[in-house]
Coordinates of C-alpha atoms and ligand atoms in Angstrom, one line a residue:
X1315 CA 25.7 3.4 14.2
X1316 CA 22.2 3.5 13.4
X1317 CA 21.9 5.9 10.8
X1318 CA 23.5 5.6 7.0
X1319 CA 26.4 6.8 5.9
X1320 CA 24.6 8.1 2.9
X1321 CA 22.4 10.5 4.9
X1322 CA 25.6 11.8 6.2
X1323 CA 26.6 13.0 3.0
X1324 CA 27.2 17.2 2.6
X1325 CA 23.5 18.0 1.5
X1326 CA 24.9 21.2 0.8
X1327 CA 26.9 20.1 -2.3
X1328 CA 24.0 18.3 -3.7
X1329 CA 21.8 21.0 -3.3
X1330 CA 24.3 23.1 -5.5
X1331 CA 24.2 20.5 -8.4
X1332 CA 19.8 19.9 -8.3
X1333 CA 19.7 24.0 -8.6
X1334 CA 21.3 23.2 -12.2
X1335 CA 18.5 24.2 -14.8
X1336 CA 18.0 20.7 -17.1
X1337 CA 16.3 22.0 -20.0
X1338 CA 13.3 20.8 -21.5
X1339 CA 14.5 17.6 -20.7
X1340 CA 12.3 15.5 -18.0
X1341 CA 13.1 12.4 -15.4
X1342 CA 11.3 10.0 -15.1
X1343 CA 11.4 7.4 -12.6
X1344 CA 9.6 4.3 -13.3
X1345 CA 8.5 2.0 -10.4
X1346 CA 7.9 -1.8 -10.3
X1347 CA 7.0 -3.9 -7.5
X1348 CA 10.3 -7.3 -7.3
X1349 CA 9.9 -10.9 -7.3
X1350 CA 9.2 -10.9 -3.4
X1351 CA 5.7 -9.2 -3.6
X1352 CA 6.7 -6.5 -1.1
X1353 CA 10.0 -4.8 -2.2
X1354 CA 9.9 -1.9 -4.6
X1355 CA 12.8 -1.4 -7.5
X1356 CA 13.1 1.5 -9.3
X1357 CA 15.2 3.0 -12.4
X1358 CA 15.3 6.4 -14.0
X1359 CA 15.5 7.6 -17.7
X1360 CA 15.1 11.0 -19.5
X1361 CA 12.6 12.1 -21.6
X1362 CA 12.9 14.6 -24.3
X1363 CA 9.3 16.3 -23.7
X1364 CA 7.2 17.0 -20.4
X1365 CA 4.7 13.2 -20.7
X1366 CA 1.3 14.6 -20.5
X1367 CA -0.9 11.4 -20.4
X1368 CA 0.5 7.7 -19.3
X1369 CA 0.4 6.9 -23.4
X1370 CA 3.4 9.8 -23.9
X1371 CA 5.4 7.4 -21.5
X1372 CA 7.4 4.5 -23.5
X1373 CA 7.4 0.9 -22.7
X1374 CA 10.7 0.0 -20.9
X1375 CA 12.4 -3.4 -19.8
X1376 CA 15.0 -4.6 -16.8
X1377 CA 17.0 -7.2 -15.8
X1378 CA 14.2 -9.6 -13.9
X1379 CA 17.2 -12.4 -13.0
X1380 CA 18.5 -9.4 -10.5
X1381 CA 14.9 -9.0 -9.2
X1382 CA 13.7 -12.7 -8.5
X1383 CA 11.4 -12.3 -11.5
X1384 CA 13.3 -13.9 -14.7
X1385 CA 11.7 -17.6 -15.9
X1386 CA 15.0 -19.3 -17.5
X1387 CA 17.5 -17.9 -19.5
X1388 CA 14.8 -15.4 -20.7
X1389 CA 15.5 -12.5 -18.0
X1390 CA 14.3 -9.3 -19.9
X1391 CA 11.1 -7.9 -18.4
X1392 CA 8.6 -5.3 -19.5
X1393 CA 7.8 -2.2 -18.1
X1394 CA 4.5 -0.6 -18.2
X1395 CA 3.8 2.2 -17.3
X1396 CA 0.4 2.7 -15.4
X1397 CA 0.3 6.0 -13.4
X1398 CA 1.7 9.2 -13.3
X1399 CA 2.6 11.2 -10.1
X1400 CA 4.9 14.1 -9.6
X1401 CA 8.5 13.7 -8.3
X1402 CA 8.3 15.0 -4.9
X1403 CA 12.8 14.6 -4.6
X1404 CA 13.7 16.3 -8.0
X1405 CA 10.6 18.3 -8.2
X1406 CA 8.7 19.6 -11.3
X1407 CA 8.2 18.5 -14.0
X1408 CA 9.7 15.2 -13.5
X1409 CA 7.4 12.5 -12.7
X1410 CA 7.1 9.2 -10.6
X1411 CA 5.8 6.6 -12.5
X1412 CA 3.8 3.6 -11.7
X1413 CA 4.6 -0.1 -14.0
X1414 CA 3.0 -3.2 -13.9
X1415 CA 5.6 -6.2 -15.0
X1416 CA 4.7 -8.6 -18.0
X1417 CA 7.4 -11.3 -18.6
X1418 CA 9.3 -12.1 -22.0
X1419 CA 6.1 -13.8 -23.2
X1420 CA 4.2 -10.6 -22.4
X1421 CA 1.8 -12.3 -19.7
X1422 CA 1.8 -10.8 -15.8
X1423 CA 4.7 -11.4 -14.2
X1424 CA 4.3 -13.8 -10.8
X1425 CA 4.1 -10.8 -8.5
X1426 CA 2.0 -8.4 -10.9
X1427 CA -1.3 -8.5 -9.1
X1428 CA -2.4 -5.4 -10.8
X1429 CA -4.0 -7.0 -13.9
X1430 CA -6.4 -9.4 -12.5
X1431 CA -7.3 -6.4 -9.4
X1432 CA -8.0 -4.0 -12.5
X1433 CA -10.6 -6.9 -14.5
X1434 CA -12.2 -7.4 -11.0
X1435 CA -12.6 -3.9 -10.3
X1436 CA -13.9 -3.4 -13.6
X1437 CA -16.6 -6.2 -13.2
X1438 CA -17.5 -4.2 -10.0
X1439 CA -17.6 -0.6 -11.3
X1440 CA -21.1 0.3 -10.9
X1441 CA -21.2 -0.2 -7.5
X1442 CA -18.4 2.6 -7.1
X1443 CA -16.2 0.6 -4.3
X1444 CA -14.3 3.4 -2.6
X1445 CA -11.3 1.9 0.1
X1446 CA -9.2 3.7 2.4
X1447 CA -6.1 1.7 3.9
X1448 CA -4.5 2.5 7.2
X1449 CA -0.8 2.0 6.4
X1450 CA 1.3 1.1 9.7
X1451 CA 5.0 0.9 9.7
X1452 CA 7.8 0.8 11.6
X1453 CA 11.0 2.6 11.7
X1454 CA 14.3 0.7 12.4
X1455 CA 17.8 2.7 12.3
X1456 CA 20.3 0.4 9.4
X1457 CA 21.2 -1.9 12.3
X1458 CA 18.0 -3.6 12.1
X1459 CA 16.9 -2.2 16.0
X1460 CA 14.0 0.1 16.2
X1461 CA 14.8 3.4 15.3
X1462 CA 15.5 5.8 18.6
X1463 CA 15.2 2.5 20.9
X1464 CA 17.7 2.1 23.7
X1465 CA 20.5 0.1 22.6
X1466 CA 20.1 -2.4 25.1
X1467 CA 16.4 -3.0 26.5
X1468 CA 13.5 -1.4 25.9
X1469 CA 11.3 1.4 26.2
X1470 CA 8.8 1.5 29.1
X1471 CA 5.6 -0.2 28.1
X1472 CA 3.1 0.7 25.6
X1473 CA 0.1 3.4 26.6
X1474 CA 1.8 7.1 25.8
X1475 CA 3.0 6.5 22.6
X1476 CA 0.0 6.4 20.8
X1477 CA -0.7 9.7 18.8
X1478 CA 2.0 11.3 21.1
X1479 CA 3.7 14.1 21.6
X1480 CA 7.2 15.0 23.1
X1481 CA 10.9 13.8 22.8
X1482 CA 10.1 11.1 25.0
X1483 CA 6.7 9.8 22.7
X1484 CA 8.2 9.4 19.6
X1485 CA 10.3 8.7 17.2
X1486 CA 11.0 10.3 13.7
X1487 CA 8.8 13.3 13.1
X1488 CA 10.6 14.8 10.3
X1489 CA 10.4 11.4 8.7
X1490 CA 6.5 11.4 9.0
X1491 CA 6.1 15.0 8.1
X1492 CA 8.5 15.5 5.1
X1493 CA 6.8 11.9 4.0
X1494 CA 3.2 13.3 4.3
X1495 CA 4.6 16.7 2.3
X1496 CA 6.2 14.8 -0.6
X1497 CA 2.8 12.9 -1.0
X1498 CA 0.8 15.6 -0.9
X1499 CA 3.2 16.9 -3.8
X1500 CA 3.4 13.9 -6.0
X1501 CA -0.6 13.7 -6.3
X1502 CA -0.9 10.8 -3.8
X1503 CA -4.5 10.9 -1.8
X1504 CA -2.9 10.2 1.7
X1505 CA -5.7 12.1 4.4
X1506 CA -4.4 12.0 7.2
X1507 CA -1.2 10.0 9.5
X1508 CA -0.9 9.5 13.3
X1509 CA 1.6 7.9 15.9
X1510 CA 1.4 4.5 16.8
X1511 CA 0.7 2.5 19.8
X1512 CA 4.0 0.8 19.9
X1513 CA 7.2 3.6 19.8
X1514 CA 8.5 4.4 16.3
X1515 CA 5.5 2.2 14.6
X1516 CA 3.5 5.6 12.9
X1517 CA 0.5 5.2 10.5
X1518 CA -0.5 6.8 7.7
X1519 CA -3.8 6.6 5.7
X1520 CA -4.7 6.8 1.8
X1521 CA -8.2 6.8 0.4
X1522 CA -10.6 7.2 -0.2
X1523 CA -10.0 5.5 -3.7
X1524 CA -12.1 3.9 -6.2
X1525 CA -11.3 0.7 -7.6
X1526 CA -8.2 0.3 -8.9
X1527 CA -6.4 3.6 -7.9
X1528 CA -6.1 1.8 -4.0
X1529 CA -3.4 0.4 -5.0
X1530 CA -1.8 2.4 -7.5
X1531 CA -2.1 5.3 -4.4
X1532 CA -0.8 3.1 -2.0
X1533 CA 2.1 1.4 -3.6
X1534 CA 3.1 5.4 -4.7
X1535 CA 2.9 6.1 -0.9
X1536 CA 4.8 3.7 0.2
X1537 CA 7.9 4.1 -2.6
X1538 CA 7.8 7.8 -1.1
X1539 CA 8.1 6.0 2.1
X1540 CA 11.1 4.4 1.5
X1541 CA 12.9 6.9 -0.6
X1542 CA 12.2 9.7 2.7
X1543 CA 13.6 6.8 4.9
X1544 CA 16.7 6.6 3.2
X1545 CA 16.7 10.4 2.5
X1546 CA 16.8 10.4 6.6
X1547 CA 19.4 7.0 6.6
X1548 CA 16.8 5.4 8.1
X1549 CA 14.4 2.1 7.1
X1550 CA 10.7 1.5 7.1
X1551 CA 9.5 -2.1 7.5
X1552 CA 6.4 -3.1 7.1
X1553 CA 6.8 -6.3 8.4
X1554 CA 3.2 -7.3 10.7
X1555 CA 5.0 -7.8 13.9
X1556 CA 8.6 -6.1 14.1
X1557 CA 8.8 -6.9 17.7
X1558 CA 8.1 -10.2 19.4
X1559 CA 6.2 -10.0 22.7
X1560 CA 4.2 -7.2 24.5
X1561 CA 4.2 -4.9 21.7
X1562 CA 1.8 -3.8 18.7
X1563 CA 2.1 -5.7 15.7
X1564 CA 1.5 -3.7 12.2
X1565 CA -1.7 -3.8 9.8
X1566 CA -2.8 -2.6 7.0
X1567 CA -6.7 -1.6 8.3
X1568 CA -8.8 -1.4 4.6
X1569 CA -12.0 0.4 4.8
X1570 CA -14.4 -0.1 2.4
X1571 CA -17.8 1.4 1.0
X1572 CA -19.9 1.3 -2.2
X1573 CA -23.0 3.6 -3.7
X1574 CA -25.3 1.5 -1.5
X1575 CA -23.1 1.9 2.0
X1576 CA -22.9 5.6 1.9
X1577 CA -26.4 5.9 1.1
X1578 CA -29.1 6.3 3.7
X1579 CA -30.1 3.2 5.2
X1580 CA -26.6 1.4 3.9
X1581 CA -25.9 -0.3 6.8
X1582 CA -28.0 -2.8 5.8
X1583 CA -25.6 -3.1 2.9
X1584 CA -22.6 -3.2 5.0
X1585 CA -24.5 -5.8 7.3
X1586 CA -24.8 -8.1 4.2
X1587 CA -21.4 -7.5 3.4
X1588 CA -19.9 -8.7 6.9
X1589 CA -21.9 -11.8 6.1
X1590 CA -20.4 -12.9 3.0
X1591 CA -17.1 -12.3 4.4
X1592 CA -18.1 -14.2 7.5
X1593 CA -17.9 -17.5 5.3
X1594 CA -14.8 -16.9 3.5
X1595 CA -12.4 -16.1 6.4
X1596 CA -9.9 -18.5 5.2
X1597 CA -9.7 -17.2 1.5
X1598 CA -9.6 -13.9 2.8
X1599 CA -6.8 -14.2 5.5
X1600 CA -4.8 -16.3 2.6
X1601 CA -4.4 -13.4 0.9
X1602 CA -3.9 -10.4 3.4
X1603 CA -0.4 -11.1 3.2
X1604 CA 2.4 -11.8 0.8
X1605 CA 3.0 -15.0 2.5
X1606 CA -0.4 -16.7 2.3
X1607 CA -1.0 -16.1 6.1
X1608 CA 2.0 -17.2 7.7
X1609 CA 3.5 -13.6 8.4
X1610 CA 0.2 -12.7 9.8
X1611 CA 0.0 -15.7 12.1
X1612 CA 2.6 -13.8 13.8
X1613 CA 0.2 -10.7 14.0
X1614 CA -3.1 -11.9 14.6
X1615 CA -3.2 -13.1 17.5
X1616 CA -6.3 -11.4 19.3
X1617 CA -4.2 -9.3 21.1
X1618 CA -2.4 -6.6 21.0
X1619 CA -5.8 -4.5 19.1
X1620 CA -6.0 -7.7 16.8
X1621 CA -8.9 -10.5 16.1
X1622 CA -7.6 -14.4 16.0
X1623 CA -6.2 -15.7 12.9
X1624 CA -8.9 -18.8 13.2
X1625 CA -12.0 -16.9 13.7
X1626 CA -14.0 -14.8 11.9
X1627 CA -15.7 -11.6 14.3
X1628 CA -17.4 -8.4 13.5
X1629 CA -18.6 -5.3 15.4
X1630 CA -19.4 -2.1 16.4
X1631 CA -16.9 -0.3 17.8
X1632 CA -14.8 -3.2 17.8
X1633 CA -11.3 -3.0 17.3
X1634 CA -10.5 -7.0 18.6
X1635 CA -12.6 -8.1 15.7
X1636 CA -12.1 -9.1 11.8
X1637 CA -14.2 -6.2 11.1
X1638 CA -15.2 -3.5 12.5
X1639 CA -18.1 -0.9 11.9
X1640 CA -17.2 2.5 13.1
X1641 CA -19.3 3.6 15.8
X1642 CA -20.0 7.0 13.6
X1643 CA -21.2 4.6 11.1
X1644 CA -23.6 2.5 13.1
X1645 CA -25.0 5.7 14.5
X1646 CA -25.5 7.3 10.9
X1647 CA -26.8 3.9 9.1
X1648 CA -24.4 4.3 6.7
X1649 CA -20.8 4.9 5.5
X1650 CA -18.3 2.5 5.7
X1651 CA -16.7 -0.9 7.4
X1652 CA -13.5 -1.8 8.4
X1653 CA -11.3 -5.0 7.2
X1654 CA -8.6 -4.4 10.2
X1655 CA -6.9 -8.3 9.3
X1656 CA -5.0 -7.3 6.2
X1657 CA -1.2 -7.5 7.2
X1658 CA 0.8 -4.1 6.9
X1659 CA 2.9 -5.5 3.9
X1660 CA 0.1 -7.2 2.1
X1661 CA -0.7 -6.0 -1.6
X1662 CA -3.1 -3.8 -1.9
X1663 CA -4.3 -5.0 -5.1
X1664 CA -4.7 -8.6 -4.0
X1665 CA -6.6 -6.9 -0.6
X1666 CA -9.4 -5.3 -2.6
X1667 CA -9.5 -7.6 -5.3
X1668 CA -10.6 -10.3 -2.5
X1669 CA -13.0 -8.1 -1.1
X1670 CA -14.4 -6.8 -4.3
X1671 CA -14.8 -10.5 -5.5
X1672 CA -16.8 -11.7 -2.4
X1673 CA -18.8 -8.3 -1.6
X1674 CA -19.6 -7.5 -5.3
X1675 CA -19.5 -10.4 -7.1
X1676 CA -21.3 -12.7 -4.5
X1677 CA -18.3 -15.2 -4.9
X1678 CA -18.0 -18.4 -2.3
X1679 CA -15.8 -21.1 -1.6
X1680 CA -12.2 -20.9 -0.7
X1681 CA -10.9 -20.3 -4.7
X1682 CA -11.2 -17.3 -6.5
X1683 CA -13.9 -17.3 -9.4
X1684 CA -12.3 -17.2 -13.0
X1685 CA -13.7 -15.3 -15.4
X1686 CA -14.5 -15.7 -18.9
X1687 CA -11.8 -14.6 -21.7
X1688 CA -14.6 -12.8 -23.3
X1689 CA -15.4 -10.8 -19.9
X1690 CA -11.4 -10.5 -19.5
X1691 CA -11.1 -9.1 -22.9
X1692 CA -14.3 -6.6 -22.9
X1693 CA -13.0 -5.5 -19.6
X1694 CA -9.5 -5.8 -18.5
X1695 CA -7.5 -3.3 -20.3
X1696 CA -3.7 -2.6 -18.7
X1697 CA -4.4 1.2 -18.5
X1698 CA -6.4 2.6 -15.9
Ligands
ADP872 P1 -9.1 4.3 12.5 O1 -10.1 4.9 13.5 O2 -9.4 2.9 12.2 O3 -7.7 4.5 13.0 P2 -8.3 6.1 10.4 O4 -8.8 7.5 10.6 O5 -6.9 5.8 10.6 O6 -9.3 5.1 11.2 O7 -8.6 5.8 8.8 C1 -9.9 5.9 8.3 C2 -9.8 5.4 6.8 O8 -11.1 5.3 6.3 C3 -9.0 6.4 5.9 O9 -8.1 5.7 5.1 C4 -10.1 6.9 5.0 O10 -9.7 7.2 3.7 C5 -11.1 5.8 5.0 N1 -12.5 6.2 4.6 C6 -13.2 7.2 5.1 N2 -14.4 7.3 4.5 C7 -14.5 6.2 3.7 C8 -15.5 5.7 2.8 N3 -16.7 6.3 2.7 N4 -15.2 4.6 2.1 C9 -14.0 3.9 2.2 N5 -13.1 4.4 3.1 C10 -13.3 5.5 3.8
MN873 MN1 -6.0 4.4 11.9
MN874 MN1 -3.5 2.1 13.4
MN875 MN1 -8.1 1.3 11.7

């Protein structure tokens, strides 16, 4: 069987029980990203009044030694909340809400790359970076087999699958569509979501953002991702290359711009941007993925739509490169430029943190730049 047993359940009955009115009471379902970097936890609590800012929502805590995030015997973690959404599964005027983790100690927690993206982004601000991410993923039924895949062998080779249409295209359309819907909802800025070249990998995209709200938008996305997938019994990886062999890997294409860019003439600007990230491949590709390259190694293999892990490449037009410059772009002079190596379950924190810190800040060398407590302090603040 490749669907849940859970998404078997009488939806019927539960319908009956969510048309029960609750009140003036309001859920609230905060969201934390685990000790692995990729997986996303969530627990749910009532509140006695509707939270009307991200200061009406109270600190929380959890169990970080069943999350791979406890140090010791000191396994309580904090909660904080970040963002706000609306909850696109129990509807209004319960909320979604977006936590970073500190430990015990009150310091980030290992996998809590939000603090250090926010100081960066901050340093950055006048520039206005805006990113867009292209999120790809792949559906798999609970067996662990691409979802709607013949059970034994494979489907004929890629070419029709991409943006597609028809039984025999693709895979999961009521996945992709109730999941676009329920972000729309919940406040997310998704713009727009397509098919993929390999069948049942789909995309969808988020942005533009500024700054820090990339992430915040994205990570929101892709909890509604998951939550839809298991609405539907089905899973959503977003591992860079699900299927060994002749098939599409998955990315996590970031597109990025500043003031300069979009203005007339920016190309120039984008032209000295590909230069700075031309000498700091390596730092770059360390952290595209959770894994400090080795899950892309698998990806990036310059084919398959992909540039070589080894090299740096830019280009026009060019979608075997490291980055690419849209061909609307070079014929305008300005807009945008495409990172396509990030891997589709990097962090988009630590993604436009990296490019923020070599772009904006002019920063070389293979380590990141550490800046002064006093520039942390004046700047970093938890809250966005
Ligand atoms: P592709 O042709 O690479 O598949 P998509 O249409 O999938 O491109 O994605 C384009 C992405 O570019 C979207 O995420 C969008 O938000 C982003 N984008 C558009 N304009 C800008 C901009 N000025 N700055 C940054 N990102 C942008
Ligand atoms: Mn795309
Ligand atoms: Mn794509
Ligand atoms: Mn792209």
């Amino acid at each position: 069987m490749s669907v849940s047993h859970s998404s078997k359940l009488n939806k019927a009955v539960r319908d009956q029980y969510m048309k029960l009115p609750q009140g003036k009471k309001v859920l609230a379902t905060y969201i934390w990203i685990d000790g692995t970097g990729e997986g996303l936890r969530c627990k749910t609590r009532t509140l006695t009044q509707e939270p009307k800012s991200i200061e009406d929502l109270p600190e929380w805590n959890f169990d970080g030694s069943s999350t791979g995030q406890a140090e010791g015997s000191n396994s309580d973690m904090f909660l904080i909340p970040i963002k706000i959404f609306r909850d696109p599964f129990t509807l209004d005027p319960n909320k979604l809400v977006m936590c970073e983790v500190l430990k015990y100690n009150r310091k980030r927690a290992e996998t809590n790359l939000r603090n250090s993206c926010k100081m960066v982004m901050d340093l950055a601000k006048e520039s206005r970076p805006w990113f867009g991410m292209e999120q790809e993923y792949t559906l798999l039924g609970i067996n662990g087999h691409p979802y709607g895949w013949p059970e034994n062998g494979f489907p004929g080779p890629q070419g029709p699958y991409y943006c597609g249409v028809g039984a025999d295209k693709v895979n999961g359309r009521d996945i992709v569509e109730a999941h676009y819907r329920a972000c729309i909802y919940a406040g997310v800025e998704i713009c727009g979501t397509n098919a993929e070249v390999m069948p049942s990998q789909w995309e969808f995209q988020v942005g533009p953002c500024e700054g820090i709200e990339m992430g915040d938008h994205l990570w929101i996305a892709r909890y509604i991702l998951h939550r839809v997938c298991e609405d539907f019994g089905v899973v959503a990886t977003l591992d860079p290359k699900p299927i060994t062999g002749n098939w599409n890997g998955a990315g996590c294409h970031t597109n990025v711009s500043t003031k300069e860019t979009r203005q007339k003439g920016g190309i120039k600007f984008i032209e000295a941007a590909i230069e700075k990230l031309s000498k700091r491949h390596q730092y770059h590709i360390r952290v595209y993925d959770p894994r400090g390259g080795q899950d892309n190694s698998r990806r990036l293999t310059g084919q398959h739509e992909t540039s070589s892990i080894f090299e740096f490449s830019a280009g026009v037009a060019n979608r075997g490169a490291s980055i690419r410059i849209p061909r609307q772009v070079g014929q305008e002079g300005c807009g945008y430029f495409e990172d396509r190596r990030p891997s589709a379950n990097c962090d988009p924190y630590a993604v436009t943190e990296a490019i923020v810190r070599t772009v904006l800040l002019n920063e070389t060398g293979d380590t990141p730049k550490e800046y002064t407590d006093e520039a942390q302090l004046q700047t970093a603040s938890l809250k966005a």
